Amino acid sequence: MKSSKLLNIGFGNYVVHHRVVSIVTPTSSPMRRVREDARNEGRLVDATQGRKTRSIIITDSNHVILSAIQAETISQRFLQEDND
């Protein structure tokens, strides 16, 4: 069985590394719609711990995860996991 690496998305929250499809910033109108659609369909996971949303992570299962960590920071962690 393949071991699953975890991607730290901040404040003690993790996502399975190989399930991540994209890491985006939440400021554009299309991303706001993605977030709202996911909320309405029960696919939204809020991992911000009450802080401001700074990135949106979309998984292969079409779940949308909100994080309070900058998208650039998460993408660096993602790339670092790829190299390990």
PDB file of N, CA and C in Angstrom:
ATOM      1  N   MET A   1       0.831  -1.171   0.000  1.00  0.00           N
ATOM      2  CA  MET A   1       0.000   0.000   0.000  1.00  0.00           C
ATOM      3  C   MET A   1       0.886   1.248   0.000  1.00  0.00           C
ATOM      4  N   LYS A   2       0.571   2.205  -0.838  1.00  0.00           N
ATOM      5  CA  LYS A   2       1.340   3.432  -0.945  1.00  0.00           C
ATOM      6  C   LYS A   2       1.081   4.307   0.274  1.00  0.00           C
ATOM      7  N   SER A   3       2.180   4.835   0.857  1.00  0.00           N
ATOM      8  CA  SER A   3       1.999   5.718   2.005  1.00  0.00           C
ATOM      9  C   SER A   3       1.550   7.089   1.521  1.00  0.00           C
ATOM     10  N   SER A   4       0.651   7.710   2.266  1.00  0.00           N
ATOM     11  CA  SER A   4       0.103   9.008   1.892  1.00  0.00           C
ATOM     12  C   SER A   4       0.846  10.105   2.635  1.00  0.00           C
ATOM     13  N   LYS A   5       1.415  11.032   1.876  1.00  0.00           N
ATOM     14  CA  LYS A   5       2.050  12.193   2.488  1.00  0.00           C
ATOM     15  C   LYS A   5       0.964  13.209   2.789  1.00  0.00           C
ATOM     16  N   LEU A   6       1.150  13.945   3.870  1.00  0.00           N
ATOM     17  CA  LEU A   6       0.186  14.960   4.266  1.00  0.00           C
ATOM     18  C   LEU A   6       0.754  16.346   3.996  1.00  0.00           C
ATOM     19  N   LEU A   7      -0.103  17.229   3.526  1.00  0.00           N
ATOM     20  CA  LEU A   7       0.261  18.609   3.238  1.00  0.00           C
ATOM     21  C   LEU A   7      -0.312  19.487   4.345  1.00  0.00           C
ATOM     22  N   ASN A   8       0.564  20.214   5.034  1.00  0.00           N
ATOM     23  CA  ASN A   8       0.140  21.102   6.111  1.00  0.00           C
ATOM     24  C   ASN A   8      -0.516  22.337   5.503  1.00  0.00           C
ATOM     25  N   ILE A   9      -1.789  22.561   5.832  1.00  0.00           N
ATOM     26  CA  ILE A   9      -2.501  23.732   5.320  1.00  0.00           C
ATOM     27  C   ILE A   9      -2.750  24.757   6.429  1.00  0.00           C
ATOM     28  N   GLY A  10      -2.063  24.581   7.555  1.00  0.00           N
ATOM     29  CA  GLY A  10      -2.089  25.568   8.627  1.00  0.00           C
ATOM     30  C   GLY A  10      -2.927  25.197   9.828  1.00  0.00           C
ATOM     31  N   PHE A  11      -2.427  25.626  10.993  1.00  0.00           N
ATOM     32  CA  PHE A  11      -3.132  25.517  12.264  1.00  0.00           C
ATOM     33  C   PHE A  11      -3.530  24.076  12.607  1.00  0.00           C
ATOM     34  N   GLY A  12      -2.623  23.136  12.325  1.00  0.00           N
ATOM     35  CA  GLY A  12      -2.857  21.735  12.671  1.00  0.00           C
ATOM     36  C   GLY A  12      -3.770  21.002  11.715  1.00  0.00           C
ATOM     37  N   ASN A  13      -4.004  21.562  10.540  1.00  0.00           N
ATOM     38  CA  ASN A  13      -4.859  20.933   9.535  1.00  0.00           C
ATOM     39  C   ASN A  13      -4.006  20.421   8.383  1.00  0.00           C
ATOM     40  N   TYR A  14      -4.368  19.240   7.874  1.00  0.00           N
ATOM     41  CA  TYR A  14      -3.602  18.595   6.815  1.00  0.00           C
ATOM     42  C   TYR A  14      -4.533  18.049   5.746  1.00  0.00           C
ATOM     43  N   VAL A  15      -3.988  17.947   4.514  1.00  0.00           N
ATOM     44  CA  VAL A  15      -4.700  17.360   3.387  1.00  0.00           C
ATOM     45  C   VAL A  15      -3.787  16.298   2.795  1.00  0.00           C
ATOM     46  N   VAL A  16      -4.356  15.204   2.308  1.00  0.00           N
ATOM     47  CA  VAL A  16      -3.559  14.182   1.659  1.00  0.00           C
ATOM     48  C   VAL A  16      -2.964  14.777   0.381  1.00  0.00           C
ATOM     49  N   HIS A  17      -1.644  14.736   0.292  1.00  0.00           N
ATOM     50  CA  HIS A  17      -0.883  15.412  -0.762  1.00  0.00           C
ATOM     51  C   HIS A  17      -1.342  15.045  -2.172  1.00  0.00           C
ATOM     52  N   HIS A  18      -1.493  13.765  -2.456  1.00  0.00           N
ATOM     53  CA  HIS A  18      -1.809  13.344  -3.827  1.00  0.00           C
ATOM     54  C   HIS A  18      -3.262  13.592  -4.234  1.00  0.00           C
ATOM     55  N   ARG A  19      -4.106  14.069  -3.310  1.00  0.00           N
ATOM     56  CA  ARG A  19      -5.509  14.372  -3.634  1.00  0.00           C
ATOM     57  C   ARG A  19      -5.709  15.818  -4.081  1.00  0.00           C
ATOM     58  N   VAL A  20      -4.684  16.675  -3.909  1.00  0.00           N
ATOM     59  CA  VAL A  20      -4.801  18.095  -4.251  1.00  0.00           C
ATOM     60  C   VAL A  20      -4.742  18.277  -5.762  1.00  0.00           C
ATOM     61  N   VAL A  21      -5.737  18.989  -6.304  1.00  0.00           N
ATOM     62  CA  VAL A  21      -5.782  19.308  -7.730  1.00  0.00           C
ATOM     63  C   VAL A  21      -5.273  20.725  -7.967  1.00  0.00           C
ATOM     64  N   SER A  22      -5.707  21.678  -7.129  1.00  0.00           N
ATOM     65  CA  SER A  22      -5.252  23.055  -7.300  1.00  0.00           C
ATOM     66  C   SER A  22      -5.251  23.806  -5.978  1.00  0.00           C
ATOM     67  N   ILE A  23      -4.400  24.836  -5.941  1.00  0.00           N
ATOM     68  CA  ILE A  23      -4.311  25.749  -4.807  1.00  0.00           C
ATOM     69  C   ILE A  23      -4.447  27.142  -5.400  1.00  0.00           C
ATOM     70  N   VAL A  24      -5.505  27.856  -5.039  1.00  0.00           N
ATOM     71  CA  VAL A  24      -5.800  29.148  -5.666  1.00  0.00           C
ATOM     72  C   VAL A  24      -6.084  30.212  -4.611  1.00  0.00           C
ATOM     73  N   THR A  25      -6.010  31.472  -5.051  1.00  0.00           N
ATOM     74  CA  THR A  25      -6.358  32.581  -4.167  1.00  0.00           C
ATOM     75  C   THR A  25      -7.871  32.827  -4.235  1.00  0.00           C
ATOM     76  N   PRO A  26      -8.478  33.275  -3.165  1.00  0.00           N
ATOM     77  CA  PRO A  26      -9.944  33.396  -3.107  1.00  0.00           C
ATOM     78  C   PRO A  26     -10.499  34.727  -3.582  1.00  0.00           C
ATOM     79  N   THR A  27      -9.691  35.574  -4.190  1.00  0.00           N
ATOM     80  CA  THR A  27     -10.126  36.943  -4.457  1.00  0.00           C
ATOM     81  C   THR A  27     -10.964  37.136  -5.720  1.00  0.00           C
ATOM     82  N   SER A  28     -10.874  36.237  -6.684  1.00  0.00           N
ATOM     83  CA  SER A  28     -11.611  36.434  -7.931  1.00  0.00           C
ATOM     84  C   SER A  28     -13.071  35.995  -7.799  1.00  0.00           C
ATOM     85  N   SER A  29     -13.908  36.533  -8.658  1.00  0.00           N
ATOM     86  CA  SER A  29     -15.328  36.178  -8.658  1.00  0.00           C
ATOM     87  C   SER A  29     -15.570  34.695  -8.940  1.00  0.00           C
ATOM     88  N   PRO A  30     -14.849  34.080  -9.898  1.00  0.00           N
ATOM     89  CA  PRO A  30     -15.057  32.639 -10.119  1.00  0.00           C
ATOM     90  C   PRO A  30     -14.742  31.793  -8.878  1.00  0.00           C
ATOM     91  N   MET A  31     -13.712  32.179  -8.139  1.00  0.00           N
ATOM     92  CA  MET A  31     -13.367  31.419  -6.929  1.00  0.00           C
ATOM     93  C   MET A  31     -14.413  31.628  -5.835  1.00  0.00           C
ATOM     94  N   ARG A  32     -14.993  32.800  -5.795  1.00  0.00           N
ATOM     95  CA  ARG A  32     -16.086  33.034  -4.833  1.00  0.00           C
ATOM     96  C   ARG A  32     -17.285  32.154  -5.170  1.00  0.00           C
ATOM     97  N   ARG A  33     -17.552  31.994  -6.472  1.00  0.00           N
ATOM     98  CA  ARG A  33     -18.660  31.119  -6.892  1.00  0.00           C
ATOM     99  C   ARG A  33     -18.357  29.664  -6.572  1.00  0.00           C
ATOM    100  N   VAL A  34     -17.117  29.241  -6.790  1.00  0.00           N
ATOM    101  CA  VAL A  34     -16.714  27.863  -6.457  1.00  0.00           C
ATOM    102  C   VAL A  34     -16.948  27.615  -4.974  1.00  0.00           C
ATOM    103  N   ARG A  35     -16.547  28.579  -4.157  1.00  0.00           N
ATOM    104  CA  ARG A  35     -16.705  28.464  -2.709  1.00  0.00           C
ATOM    105  C   ARG A  35     -18.189  28.378  -2.320  1.00  0.00           C
ATOM    106  N   GLU A  36     -19.001  29.258  -2.898  1.00  0.00           N
ATOM    107  CA  GLU A  36     -20.436  29.277  -2.573  1.00  0.00           C
ATOM    108  C   GLU A  36     -21.137  28.013  -3.061  1.00  0.00           C
ATOM    109  N   ASP A  37     -20.808  27.549  -4.259  1.00  0.00           N
ATOM    110  CA  ASP A  37     -21.395  26.302  -4.779  1.00  0.00           C
ATOM    111  C   ASP A  37     -21.045  25.127  -3.885  1.00  0.00           C
ATOM    112  N   ALA A  38     -19.786  25.067  -3.448  1.00  0.00           N
ATOM    113  CA  ALA A  38     -19.355  23.975  -2.567  1.00  0.00           C
ATOM    114  C   ALA A  38     -20.107  24.033  -1.240  1.00  0.00           C
ATOM    115  N   ARG A  39     -20.303  25.233  -0.717  1.00  0.00           N
ATOM    116  CA  ARG A  39     -21.049  25.380   0.546  1.00  0.00           C
ATOM    117  C   ARG A  39     -22.484  24.873   0.388  1.00  0.00           C
ATOM    118  N   ASN A  40     -23.122  25.247  -0.714  1.00  0.00           N
ATOM    119  CA  ASN A  40     -24.509  24.846  -0.953  1.00  0.00           C
ATOM    120  C   ASN A  40     -24.645  23.343  -1.166  1.00  0.00           C
ATOM    121  N   GLU A  41     -23.613  22.711  -1.728  1.00  0.00           N
ATOM    122  CA  GLU A  41     -23.655  21.277  -2.021  1.00  0.00           C
ATOM    123  C   GLU A  41     -23.029  20.416  -0.924  1.00  0.00           C
ATOM    124  N   GLY A  42     -22.563  21.028   0.158  1.00  0.00           N
ATOM    125  CA  GLY A  42     -21.988  20.272   1.269  1.00  0.00           C
ATOM    126  C   GLY A  42     -20.591  19.739   0.994  1.00  0.00           C
ATOM    127  N   ARG A  43     -19.839  20.380   0.102  1.00  0.00           N
ATOM    128  CA  ARG A  43     -18.485  19.941  -0.237  1.00  0.00           C
ATOM    129  C   ARG A  43     -17.421  20.869   0.334  1.00  0.00           C
ATOM    130  N   LEU A  44     -17.799  21.836   1.162  1.00  0.00           N
ATOM    131  CA  LEU A  44     -16.875  22.835   1.682  1.00  0.00           C
ATOM    132  C   LEU A  44     -16.324  22.401   3.040  1.00  0.00           C
ATOM    133  N   VAL A  45     -15.004  22.510   3.184  1.00  0.00           N
ATOM    134  CA  VAL A  45     -14.340  22.258   4.462  1.00  0.00           C
ATOM    135  C   VAL A  45     -13.622  23.546   4.850  1.00  0.00           C
ATOM    136  N   ASP A  46     -14.014  24.124   5.973  1.00  0.00           N
ATOM    137  CA  ASP A  46     -13.413  25.377   6.438  1.00  0.00           C
ATOM    138  C   ASP A  46     -12.318  25.055   7.451  1.00  0.00           C
ATOM    139  N   ALA A  47     -11.055  25.201   7.029  1.00  0.00           N
ATOM    140  CA  ALA A  47      -9.915  24.922   7.903  1.00  0.00           C
ATOM    141  C   ALA A  47      -9.212  26.216   8.313  1.00  0.00           C
ATOM    142  N   THR A  48      -9.942  27.331   8.329  1.00  0.00           N
ATOM    143  CA  THR A  48      -9.345  28.629   8.637  1.00  0.00           C
ATOM    144  C   THR A  48      -9.241  28.904  10.136  1.00  0.00           C
ATOM    145  N   GLN A  49      -9.909  28.123  10.946  1.00  0.00           N
ATOM    146  CA  GLN A  49      -9.932  28.328  12.396  1.00  0.00           C
ATOM    147  C   GLN A  49     -10.414  29.736  12.750  1.00  0.00           C
ATOM    148  N   GLY A  50     -11.385  30.245  11.979  1.00  0.00           N
ATOM    149  CA  GLY A  50     -11.968  31.552  12.251  1.00  0.00           C
ATOM    150  C   GLY A  50     -11.194  32.723  11.691  1.00  0.00           C
ATOM    151  N   ARG A  51     -10.109  32.459  10.993  1.00  0.00           N
ATOM    152  CA  ARG A  51      -9.302  33.533  10.408  1.00  0.00           C
ATOM    153  C   ARG A  51      -9.751  33.828   8.975  1.00  0.00           C
ATOM    154  N   LYS A  52      -9.148  34.846   8.382  1.00  0.00           N
ATOM    155  CA  LYS A  52      -9.466  35.233   7.005  1.00  0.00           C
ATOM    156  C   LYS A  52      -9.001  34.154   6.035  1.00  0.00           C
ATOM    157  N   THR A  53      -9.834  33.842   5.039  1.00  0.00           N
ATOM    158  CA  THR A  53      -9.477  32.862   4.014  1.00  0.00           C
ATOM    159  C   THR A  53      -8.443  33.474   3.081  1.00  0.00           C
ATOM    160  N   ARG A  54      -7.284  32.823   2.969  1.00  0.00           N
ATOM    161  CA  ARG A  54      -6.206  33.318   2.112  1.00  0.00           C
ATOM    162  C   ARG A  54      -5.906  32.381   0.951  1.00  0.00           C
ATOM    163  N   SER A  55      -6.459  31.161   0.988  1.00  0.00           N
ATOM    164  CA  SER A  55      -6.292  30.237  -0.137  1.00  0.00           C
ATOM    165  C   SER A  55      -7.426  29.232  -0.159  1.00  0.00           C
ATOM    166  N   ILE A  56      -7.671  28.711  -1.351  1.00  0.00           N
ATOM    167  CA  ILE A  56      -8.685  27.685  -1.560  1.00  0.00           C
ATOM    168  C   ILE A  56      -7.989  26.484  -2.193  1.00  0.00           C
ATOM    169  N   ILE A  57      -8.210  25.320  -1.627  1.00  0.00           N
ATOM    170  CA  ILE A  57      -7.623  24.086  -2.132  1.00  0.00           C
ATOM    171  C   ILE A  57      -8.750  23.231  -2.687  1.00  0.00           C
ATOM    172  N   ILE A  58      -8.582  22.777  -3.916  1.00  0.00           N
ATOM    173  CA  ILE A  58      -9.586  21.925  -4.553  1.00  0.00           C
ATOM    174  C   ILE A  58      -8.990  20.535  -4.694  1.00  0.00           C
ATOM    175  N   THR A  59      -9.761  19.522  -4.293  1.00  0.00           N
ATOM    176  CA  THR A  59      -9.265  18.148  -4.318  1.00  0.00           C
ATOM    177  C   THR A  59      -9.862  17.373  -5.486  1.00  0.00           C
ATOM    178  N   ASP A  60      -9.321  16.175  -5.701  1.00  0.00           N
ATOM    179  CA  ASP A  60      -9.810  15.333  -6.791  1.00  0.00           C
ATOM    180  C   ASP A  60     -11.212  14.799  -6.537  1.00  0.00           C
ATOM    181  N   SER A  61     -11.679  14.863  -5.297  1.00  0.00           N
ATOM    182  CA  SER A  61     -13.044  14.450  -4.972  1.00  0.00           C
ATOM    183  C   SER A  61     -14.020  15.621  -5.091  1.00  0.00           C
ATOM    184  N   ASN A  62     -13.507  16.762  -5.594  1.00  0.00           N
ATOM    185  CA  ASN A  62     -14.284  17.979  -5.812  1.00  0.00           C
ATOM    186  C   ASN A  62     -14.654  18.687  -4.510  1.00  0.00           C
ATOM    187  N   HIS A  63     -13.954  18.371  -3.421  1.00  0.00           N
ATOM    188  CA  HIS A  63     -14.139  19.101  -2.176  1.00  0.00           C
ATOM    189  C   HIS A  63     -13.346  20.400  -2.260  1.00  0.00           C
ATOM    190  N   VAL A  64     -13.850  21.421  -1.594  1.00  0.00           N
ATOM    191  CA  VAL A  64     -13.207  22.724  -1.555  1.00  0.00           C
ATOM    192  C   VAL A  64     -12.814  22.987  -0.108  1.00  0.00           C
ATOM    193  N   ILE A  65     -11.513  23.244   0.104  1.00  0.00           N
ATOM    194  CA  ILE A  65     -10.983  23.438   1.449  1.00  0.00           C
ATOM    195  C   ILE A  65     -10.467  24.858   1.563  1.00  0.00           C
ATOM    196  N   LEU A  66     -10.914  25.566   2.591  1.00  0.00           N
ATOM    197  CA  LEU A  66     -10.472  26.932   2.841  1.00  0.00           C
ATOM    198  C   LEU A  66      -9.331  26.913   3.846  1.00  0.00           C
ATOM    199  N   SER A  67      -8.301  27.711   3.583  1.00  0.00           N
ATOM    200  CA  SER A  67      -7.159  27.796   4.483  1.00  0.00           C
ATOM    201  C   SER A  67      -6.831  29.255   4.765  1.00  0.00           C
ATOM    202  N   ALA A  68      -6.285  29.509   5.945  1.00  0.00           N
ATOM    203  CA  ALA A  68      -5.875  30.858   6.324  1.00  0.00           C
ATOM    204  C   ALA A  68      -4.417  31.123   5.967  1.00  0.00           C
ATOM    205  N   ILE A  69      -3.768  30.181   5.307  1.00  0.00           N
ATOM    206  CA  ILE A  69      -2.378  30.328   4.877  1.00  0.00           C
ATOM    207  C   ILE A  69      -2.364  30.772   3.416  1.00  0.00           C
ATOM    208  N   GLN A  70      -1.425  31.648   3.054  1.00  0.00           N
ATOM    209  CA  GLN A  70      -1.303  32.136   1.687  1.00  0.00           C
ATOM    210  C   GLN A  70      -1.117  30.980   0.704  1.00  0.00           C
ATOM    211  N   ALA A  71      -1.688  31.117  -0.495  1.00  0.00           N
ATOM    212  CA  ALA A  71      -1.569  30.092  -1.532  1.00  0.00           C
ATOM    213  C   ALA A  71      -0.114  29.838  -1.892  1.00  0.00           C
ATOM    214  N   GLU A  72       0.706  30.878  -1.918  1.00  0.00           N
ATOM    215  CA  GLU A  72       2.122  30.729  -2.247  1.00  0.00           C
ATOM    216  C   GLU A  72       2.842  29.853  -1.225  1.00  0.00           C
ATOM    217  N   THR A  73       2.520  30.037   0.039  1.00  0.00           N
ATOM    218  CA  THR A  73       3.138  29.250   1.107  1.00  0.00           C
ATOM    219  C   THR A  73       2.740  27.785   0.985  1.00  0.00           C
ATOM    220  N   ILE A  74       1.464  27.531   0.748  1.00  0.00           N
ATOM    221  CA  ILE A  74       0.999  26.152   0.610  1.00  0.00           C
ATOM    222  C   ILE A  74       1.609  25.505  -0.628  1.00  0.00           C
ATOM    223  N   SER A  75       1.720  26.261  -1.718  1.00  0.00           N
ATOM    224  CA  SER A  75       2.310  25.690  -2.936  1.00  0.00           C
ATOM    225  C   SER A  75       3.785  25.358  -2.726  1.00  0.00           C
ATOM    226  N   GLN A  76       4.506  26.165  -1.956  1.00  0.00           N
ATOM    227  CA  GLN A  76       5.900  25.831  -1.635  1.00  0.00           C
ATOM    228  C   GLN A  76       5.971  24.548  -0.820  1.00  0.00           C
ATOM    229  N   ARG A  77       5.081  24.384   0.136  1.00  0.00           N
ATOM    230  CA  ARG A  77       5.041  23.148   0.926  1.00  0.00           C
ATOM    231  C   ARG A  77       4.696  21.960   0.035  1.00  0.00           C
ATOM    232  N   PHE A  78       3.775  22.186  -0.913  1.00  0.00           N
ATOM    233  CA  PHE A  78       3.368  21.133  -1.841  1.00  0.00           C
ATOM    234  C   PHE A  78       4.557  20.688  -2.685  1.00  0.00           C
ATOM    235  N   LEU A  79       5.292  21.637  -3.235  1.00  0.00           N
ATOM    236  CA  LEU A  79       6.461  21.318  -4.057  1.00  0.00           C
ATOM    237  C   LEU A  79       7.564  20.661  -3.243  1.00  0.00           C
ATOM    238  N   GLN A  80       7.718  21.062  -1.999  1.00  0.00           N
ATOM    239  CA  GLN A  80       8.720  20.466  -1.123  1.00  0.00           C
ATOM    240  C   GLN A  80       8.380  18.986  -0.875  1.00  0.00           C
ATOM    241  N   GLU A  81       7.108  18.675  -0.684  1.00  0.00           N
ATOM    242  CA  GLU A  81       6.669  17.286  -0.507  1.00  0.00           C
ATOM    243  C   GLU A  81       6.925  16.460  -1.758  1.00  0.00           C
ATOM    244  N   ASP A  82       6.760  17.091  -2.945  1.00  0.00           N
ATOM    245  CA  ASP A  82       7.035  16.405  -4.203  1.00  0.00           C
ATOM    246  C   ASP A  82       8.484  15.979  -4.305  1.00  0.00           C
ATOM    247  N   ASN A  83       9.400  16.840  -3.797  1.00  0.00           N
ATOM    248  CA  ASN A  83      10.834  16.571  -3.882  1.00  0.00           C
ATOM    249  C   ASN A  83      11.296  15.549  -2.862  1.00  0.00           C
ATOM    250  N   ASP A  84      10.551  15.377  -1.783  1.00  0.00           N
ATOM    251  CA  ASP A  84      10.953  14.420  -0.720  1.00  0.00           C
ATOM    252  C   ASP A  84      10.663  12.993  -1.100  1.00  0.00           C
TER     253      ASP A  84
END
